[in-house]
Short mmCIF file of C-alpha atoms and ligand atoms in Angstrom, two decimals:
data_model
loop_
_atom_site.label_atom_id
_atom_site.label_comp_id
_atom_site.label_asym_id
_atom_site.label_seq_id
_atom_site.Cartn_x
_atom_site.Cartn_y
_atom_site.Cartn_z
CA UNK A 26 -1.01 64.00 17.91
CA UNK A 27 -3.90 61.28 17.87
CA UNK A 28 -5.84 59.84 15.49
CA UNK A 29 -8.58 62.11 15.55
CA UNK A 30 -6.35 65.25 14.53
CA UNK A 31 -5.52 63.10 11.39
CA UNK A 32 -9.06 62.55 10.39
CA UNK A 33 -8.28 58.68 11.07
CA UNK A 34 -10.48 57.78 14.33
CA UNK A 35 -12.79 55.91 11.93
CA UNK A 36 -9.72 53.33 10.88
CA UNK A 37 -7.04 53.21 13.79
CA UNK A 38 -8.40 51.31 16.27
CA UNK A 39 -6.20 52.19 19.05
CA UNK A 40 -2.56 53.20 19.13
CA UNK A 41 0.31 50.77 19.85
CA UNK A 42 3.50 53.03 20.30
CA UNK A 43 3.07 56.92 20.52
CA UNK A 44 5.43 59.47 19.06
CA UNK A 45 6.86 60.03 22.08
CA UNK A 46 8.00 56.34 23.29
CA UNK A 47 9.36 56.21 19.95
CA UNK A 48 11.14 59.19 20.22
CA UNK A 49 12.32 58.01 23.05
CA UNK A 50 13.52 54.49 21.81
CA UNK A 51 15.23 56.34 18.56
CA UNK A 52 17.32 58.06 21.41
CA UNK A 53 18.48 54.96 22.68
CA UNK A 54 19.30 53.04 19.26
CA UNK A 55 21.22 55.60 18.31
CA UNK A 56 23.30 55.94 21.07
CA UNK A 57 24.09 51.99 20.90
CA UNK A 58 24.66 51.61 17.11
CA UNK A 59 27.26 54.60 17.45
CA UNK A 60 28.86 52.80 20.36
CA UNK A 61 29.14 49.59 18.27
CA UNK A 62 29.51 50.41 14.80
CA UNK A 63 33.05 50.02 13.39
CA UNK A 64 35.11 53.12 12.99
CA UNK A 65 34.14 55.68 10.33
CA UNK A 66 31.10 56.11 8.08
CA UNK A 67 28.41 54.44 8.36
CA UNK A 68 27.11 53.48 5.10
CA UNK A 69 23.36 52.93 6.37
CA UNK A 70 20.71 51.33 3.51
CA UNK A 71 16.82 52.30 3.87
CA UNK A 72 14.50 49.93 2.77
CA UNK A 73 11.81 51.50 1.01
CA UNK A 74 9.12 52.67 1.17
CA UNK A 75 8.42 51.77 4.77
CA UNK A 76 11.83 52.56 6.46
CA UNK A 77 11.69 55.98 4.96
CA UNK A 78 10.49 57.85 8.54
CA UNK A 79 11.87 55.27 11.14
CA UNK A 80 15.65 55.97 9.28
CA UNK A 81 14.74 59.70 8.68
CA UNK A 82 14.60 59.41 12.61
CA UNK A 83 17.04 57.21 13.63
CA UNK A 84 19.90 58.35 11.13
CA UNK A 85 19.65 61.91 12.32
CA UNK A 86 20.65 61.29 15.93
CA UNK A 87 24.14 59.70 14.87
CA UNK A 88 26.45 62.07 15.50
CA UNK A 89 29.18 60.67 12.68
CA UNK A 90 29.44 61.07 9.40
CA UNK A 91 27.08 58.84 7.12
CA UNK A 92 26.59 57.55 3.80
CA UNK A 93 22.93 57.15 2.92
CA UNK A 94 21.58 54.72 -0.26
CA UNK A 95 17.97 53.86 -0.47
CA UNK A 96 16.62 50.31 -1.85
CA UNK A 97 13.45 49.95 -3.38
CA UNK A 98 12.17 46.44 -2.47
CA UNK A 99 8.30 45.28 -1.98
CA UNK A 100 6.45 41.84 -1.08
CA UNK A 101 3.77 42.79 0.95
CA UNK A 102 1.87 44.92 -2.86
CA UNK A 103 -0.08 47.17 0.31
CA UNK A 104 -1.77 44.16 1.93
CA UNK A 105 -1.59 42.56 5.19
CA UNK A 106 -0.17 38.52 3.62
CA UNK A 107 3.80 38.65 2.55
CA UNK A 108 3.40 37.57 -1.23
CA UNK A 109 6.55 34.95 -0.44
CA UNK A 110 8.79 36.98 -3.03
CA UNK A 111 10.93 39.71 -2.43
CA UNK A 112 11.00 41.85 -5.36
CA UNK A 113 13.84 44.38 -5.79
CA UNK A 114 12.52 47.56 -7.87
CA UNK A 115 15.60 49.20 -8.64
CA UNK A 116 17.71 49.23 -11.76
CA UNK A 117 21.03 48.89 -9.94
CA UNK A 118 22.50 48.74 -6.22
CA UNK A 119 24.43 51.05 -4.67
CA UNK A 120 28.16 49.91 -4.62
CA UNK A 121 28.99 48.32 -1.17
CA UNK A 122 31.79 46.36 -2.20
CA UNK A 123 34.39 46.00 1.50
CA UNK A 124 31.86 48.38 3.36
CA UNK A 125 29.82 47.79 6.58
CA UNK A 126 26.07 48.72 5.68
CA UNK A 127 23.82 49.20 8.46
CA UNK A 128 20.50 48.21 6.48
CA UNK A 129 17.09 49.87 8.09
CA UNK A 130 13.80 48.59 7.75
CA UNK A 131 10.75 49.54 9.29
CA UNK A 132 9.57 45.95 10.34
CA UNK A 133 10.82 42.05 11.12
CA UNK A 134 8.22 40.03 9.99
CA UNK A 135 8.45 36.63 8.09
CA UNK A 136 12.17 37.73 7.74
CA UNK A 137 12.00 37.58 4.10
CA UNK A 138 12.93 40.88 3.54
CA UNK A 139 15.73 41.53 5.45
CA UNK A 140 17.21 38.02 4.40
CA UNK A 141 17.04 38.75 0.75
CA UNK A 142 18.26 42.18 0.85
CA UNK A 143 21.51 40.21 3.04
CA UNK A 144 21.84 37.91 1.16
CA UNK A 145 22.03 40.20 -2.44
CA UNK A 146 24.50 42.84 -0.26
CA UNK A 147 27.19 40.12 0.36
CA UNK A 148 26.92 38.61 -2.83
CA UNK A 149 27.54 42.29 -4.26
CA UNK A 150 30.75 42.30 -1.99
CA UNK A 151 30.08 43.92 1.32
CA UNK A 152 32.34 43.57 4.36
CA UNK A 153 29.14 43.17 6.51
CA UNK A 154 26.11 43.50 7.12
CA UNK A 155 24.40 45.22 10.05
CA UNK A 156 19.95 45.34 10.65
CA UNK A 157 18.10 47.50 12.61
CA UNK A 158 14.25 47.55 12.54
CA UNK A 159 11.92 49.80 14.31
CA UNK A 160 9.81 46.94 15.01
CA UNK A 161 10.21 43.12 15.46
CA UNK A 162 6.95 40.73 15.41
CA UNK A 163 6.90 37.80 18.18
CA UNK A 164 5.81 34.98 15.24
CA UNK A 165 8.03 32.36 13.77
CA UNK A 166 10.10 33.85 10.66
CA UNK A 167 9.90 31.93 7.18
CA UNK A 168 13.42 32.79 7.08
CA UNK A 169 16.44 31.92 9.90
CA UNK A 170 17.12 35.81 10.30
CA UNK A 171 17.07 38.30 13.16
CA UNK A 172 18.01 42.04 13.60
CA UNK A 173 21.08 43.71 15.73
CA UNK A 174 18.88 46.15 16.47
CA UNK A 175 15.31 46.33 17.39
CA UNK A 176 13.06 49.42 18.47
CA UNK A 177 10.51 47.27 19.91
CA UNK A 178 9.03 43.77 20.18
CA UNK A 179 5.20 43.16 18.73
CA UNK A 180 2.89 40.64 18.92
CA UNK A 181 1.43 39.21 15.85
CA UNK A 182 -0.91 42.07 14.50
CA UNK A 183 -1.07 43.54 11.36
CA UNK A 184 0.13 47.42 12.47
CA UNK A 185 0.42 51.08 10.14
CA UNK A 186 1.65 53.71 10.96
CA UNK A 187 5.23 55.78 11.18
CA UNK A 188 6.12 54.53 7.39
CA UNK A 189 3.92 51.50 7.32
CA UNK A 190 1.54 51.12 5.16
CA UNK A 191 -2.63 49.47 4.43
CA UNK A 192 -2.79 49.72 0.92
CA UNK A 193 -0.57 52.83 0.62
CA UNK A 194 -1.99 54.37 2.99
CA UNK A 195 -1.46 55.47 6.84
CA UNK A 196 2.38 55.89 6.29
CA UNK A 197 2.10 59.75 7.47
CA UNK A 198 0.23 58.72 10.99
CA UNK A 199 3.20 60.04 13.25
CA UNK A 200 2.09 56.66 15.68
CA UNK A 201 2.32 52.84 15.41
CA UNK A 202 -1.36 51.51 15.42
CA UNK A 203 -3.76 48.51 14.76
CA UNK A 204 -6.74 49.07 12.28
CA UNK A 205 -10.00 48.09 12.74
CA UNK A 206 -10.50 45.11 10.82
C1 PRP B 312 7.13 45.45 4.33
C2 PRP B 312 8.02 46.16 5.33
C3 PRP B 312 9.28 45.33 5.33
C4 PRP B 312 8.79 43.95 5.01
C5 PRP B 312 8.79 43.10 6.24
O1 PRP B 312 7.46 45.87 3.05
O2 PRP B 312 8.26 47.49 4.94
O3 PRP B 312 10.20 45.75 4.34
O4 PRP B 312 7.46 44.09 4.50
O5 PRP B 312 8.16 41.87 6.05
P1 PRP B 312 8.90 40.47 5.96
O6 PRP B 312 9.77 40.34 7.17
O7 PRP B 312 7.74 39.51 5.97
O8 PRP B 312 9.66 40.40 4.67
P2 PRP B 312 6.41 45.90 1.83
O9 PRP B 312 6.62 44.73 0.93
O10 PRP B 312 5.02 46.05 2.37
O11 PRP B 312 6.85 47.19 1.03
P3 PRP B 312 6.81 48.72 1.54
O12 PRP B 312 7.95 48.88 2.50
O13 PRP B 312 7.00 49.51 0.29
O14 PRP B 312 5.47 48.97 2.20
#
């Protein structure tokens, strides 16, 4: 599908990563995080809201039995500058105490995110913790951090599409893309 089908060739400036390279990619991932996981269920996290179509994706081409928990946690409040805080929305976490979690997230960025979320999973009792991203940007990280698993490397641009969000919006374009600015 392209932009123009989505009424969005006014704001996407050109596409980065079409549905069917990430398709593609998903394939792979999956294949290698079955290989490597530990034995049994997978108790896999999604970081919402972004994660919620890359891990949609992803988690239905693991053939094993899963255990899915979603984590509401924001920094970016729809705009393109990471606030600095990581702000978990939920009332309560999902019990991981001795389990492997394979957390998702849609994107590596300043690592702030993904360190946080880390950092509040073992200090709730997990056995370990396990990333995967669908996308990882090239830039220095505020925070020593990197995933196990990475759908593709970016440069440093601000990107929507495939869960990610401008302001709310553009999570539904079934692409990765750069806005005109
Ligand atoms: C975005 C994105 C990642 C995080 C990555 O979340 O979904 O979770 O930022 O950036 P970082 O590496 O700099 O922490 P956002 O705060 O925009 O919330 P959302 O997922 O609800 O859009």
């Amino acid at each position: 599908m392209i932009a123009d089908e989505l009424g969005r060739a006014d704001d996407v400036e050109r596409v980065l990563i079409d549905e069917k390279v990430i398709e593609k990619r998903l394939d792979a991932m999956a294949e290698e995080i079955d290989r490597e996981f530990p034995s049994g269920p997978i108790l896999a996290i999604v970081l919402l809201k972004g994660a919620f179509v890359f891990a949609a994706d992803l988690l239905r081409r693991i053939p094993r039995p899963l255990d899915i928990e979603c984590l509401n946690v924001s920094s970016y409040h729809g705009g393109t500058e990471s606030s600095g805080v990581v702000k978990f929305l939920d009332h309560s976490l999902p019990d991981v105490k001795g389990r492997h979690v394979l957390v998702l997230d849609d994107i590596l960025d300043t690592g702030r995110t993904l360190k946080a979320v880390t950092d509040r999973l073992l200090l709730e009792g997990c056995a370990a913790v396990h990333t995967g991203v669908l996308l990882a940007k090239d830039r220095p990280r505020a925070e020593d951090v990197q995933a196990d698993y990475v759908g593709f490397e970016i440069g440093d641009e601000f990107v929507v599409g495939y869960g990610l969000d401008y302001r709310g919006r553009y999570r539904n374009l079934p692409f990765v893309g750069v806005l005109k600015s």
